Amino acid sequence: GVPVAVLAGSRAAVEGFERGSDTRVHCSPPSMAVTRAAAQALILNRKCGDELRLRLAQLVRHFRHCVKAVGFPFIGGLFPVQTLAPSCEINPLRLYQHLLRRGVRTVLRRSRCGQAALLSFIITARHRPDEIERAVDILASARV
């Protein structure tokens, strides 16, 4: 998790982006700490990136299987950000508070249109299957 992005492609594509983008106007260059963290991230990616991505995909699949089993519909595919599908039966703010009181940290955010709150789980390769199961058990307990 390094707060930096890279644009890669053909020379023409990169030059076209530079000409048409306001990124250089609205962003500052990365700090030395961020540059070094990015270099470490690239080393880690080379060393075990495929293994970490596979683990993350397995954890996301496990999460989706568990939440489906308890009747909560989530959107997000295999993406690590899993968002509770909007429903008039579920209050995302109350659910967020229920989870937080029981030690499960989630992200409460606005929908793209800004109308409704959405509740998202962010799954990382550091999570363990038992942690996911515990979070889903606490999620399920909100229905009782």
XYZ file of C-alpha atoms in Angstrom:
144
model
C 0.000 0.000 0.000
C 2.094 2.875 -1.280
C 0.303 6.159 -2.118
C 1.765 6.470 -5.601
C 0.691 5.515 -9.093
C 2.588 4.617 -12.231
C 1.532 5.109 -15.819
C 3.240 2.781 -18.251
C 2.842 2.239 -21.963
C 4.276 3.145 -25.310
C 6.171 6.402 -25.676
C 3.279 7.830 -27.723
C 0.705 6.858 -25.091
C 2.713 8.357 -22.212
C 3.451 11.556 -24.149
C -0.232 11.832 -25.095
C -1.198 11.489 -21.436
C 1.337 14.153 -20.430
C -0.032 16.582 -23.032
C -3.696 16.075 -22.119
C -3.578 15.561 -18.374
C -3.804 18.040 -15.529
C -2.116 15.557 -13.196
C 1.112 17.549 -13.113
C -0.832 20.683 -12.237
C -2.875 19.131 -9.417
C -0.392 16.691 -7.898
C 2.930 17.106 -6.189
C 5.821 14.709 -6.736
C 6.176 11.804 -4.309
C 8.325 12.260 -1.235
C 11.563 10.314 -0.787
C 9.797 8.070 1.749
C 7.057 7.259 -0.774
C 9.645 6.652 -3.518
C 11.529 4.208 -1.289
C 8.306 2.496 -0.218
C 7.369 2.106 -3.893
C 10.787 0.569 -4.613
C 10.263 -1.892 -1.733
C 6.778 -2.709 -3.047
C 8.277 -3.535 -6.460
C 10.861 -5.810 -4.835
C 8.130 -7.539 -2.816
C 6.014 -7.890 -5.956
C 8.876 -9.551 -7.813
C 9.599 -11.849 -4.883
C 6.082 -13.013 -3.942
C 3.470 -10.896 -5.747
C 1.818 -13.823 -7.529
C 1.530 -15.745 -4.269
C 0.017 -12.749 -2.475
C -2.479 -12.074 -5.283
C -3.550 -15.737 -5.251
C -3.992 -15.639 -1.472
C -6.015 -12.436 -1.740
C -8.277 -13.908 -4.432
C -8.854 -16.992 -2.265
C -9.753 -14.808 0.724
C -12.182 -12.722 -1.342
C -13.816 -15.934 -2.622
C -14.043 -17.192 0.971
C -15.651 -13.929 2.098
C -18.172 -14.033 -0.760
C -19.029 -17.669 0.016
C -19.511 -16.896 3.721
C -21.695 -13.794 3.225
C -23.804 -15.574 0.634
C -24.383 -18.413 3.115
C -25.795 -15.951 5.680
C -27.913 -14.100 3.114
C -26.075 -10.827 2.603
C -25.691 -9.744 -1.028
C -22.330 -8.164 -1.828
C -21.018 -6.601 -5.000
C -17.404 -6.386 -6.031
C -16.528 -9.600 -7.841
C -12.986 -10.661 -6.969
C -11.985 -7.093 -6.129
C -10.741 -6.768 -2.524
C -13.298 -4.037 -1.778
C -16.566 -5.869 -1.134
C -19.616 -3.632 -0.856
C -22.961 -4.579 0.634
C -25.568 -4.295 -2.108
C -27.946 -1.406 -1.391
C -31.196 -2.537 0.203
C -34.104 -0.773 1.870
C -34.067 -3.524 4.520
C -30.556 -2.759 5.749
C -29.371 0.491 7.322
C -25.639 0.755 6.474
C -24.926 3.251 9.284
C -26.468 1.016 11.963
C -24.693 -2.015 10.537
C -21.390 -0.109 10.483
C -21.857 0.817 14.165
C -22.843 -2.770 15.079
C -19.696 -4.135 13.433
C -17.418 -1.464 14.898
C -18.682 -2.079 18.456
C -17.685 -5.720 17.992
C -14.232 -4.943 16.623
C -14.883 -5.270 12.889
C -13.662 -2.233 10.992
C -15.424 -1.482 7.729
C -15.705 1.573 5.494
C -18.876 3.628 5.403
C -18.948 5.695 2.223
C -21.267 7.539 -0.117
C -22.566 6.008 -3.299
C -21.403 7.535 -6.569
C -24.611 9.500 -6.894
C -24.178 10.673 -3.286
C -27.661 9.647 -2.196
C -27.139 6.602 -0.017
C -24.514 5.263 2.340
C -22.671 2.111 1.365
C -20.840 -0.310 3.630
C -17.652 -1.896 2.341
C -15.255 -4.510 3.644
C -11.646 -4.248 2.505
C -9.940 -7.608 2.370
C -6.156 -7.859 2.352
C -3.702 -10.710 1.948
C -2.919 -10.289 5.666
C -6.382 -11.451 6.694
C -6.871 -15.021 7.822
C -9.884 -17.173 6.951
C -10.913 -17.300 10.628
C -10.929 -13.486 10.785
C -13.225 -13.365 7.776
C -15.513 -15.977 9.324
C -15.647 -14.011 12.590
C -16.537 -10.798 10.719
C -19.288 -12.590 8.799
C -20.638 -14.133 12.026
C -20.848 -10.638 13.542
C -22.464 -9.371 10.349
C -25.043 -12.165 10.541
C -25.736 -11.367 14.209
C -27.014 -7.933 13.127
C -30.032 -9.632 11.553
C -31.115 -11.284 14.765
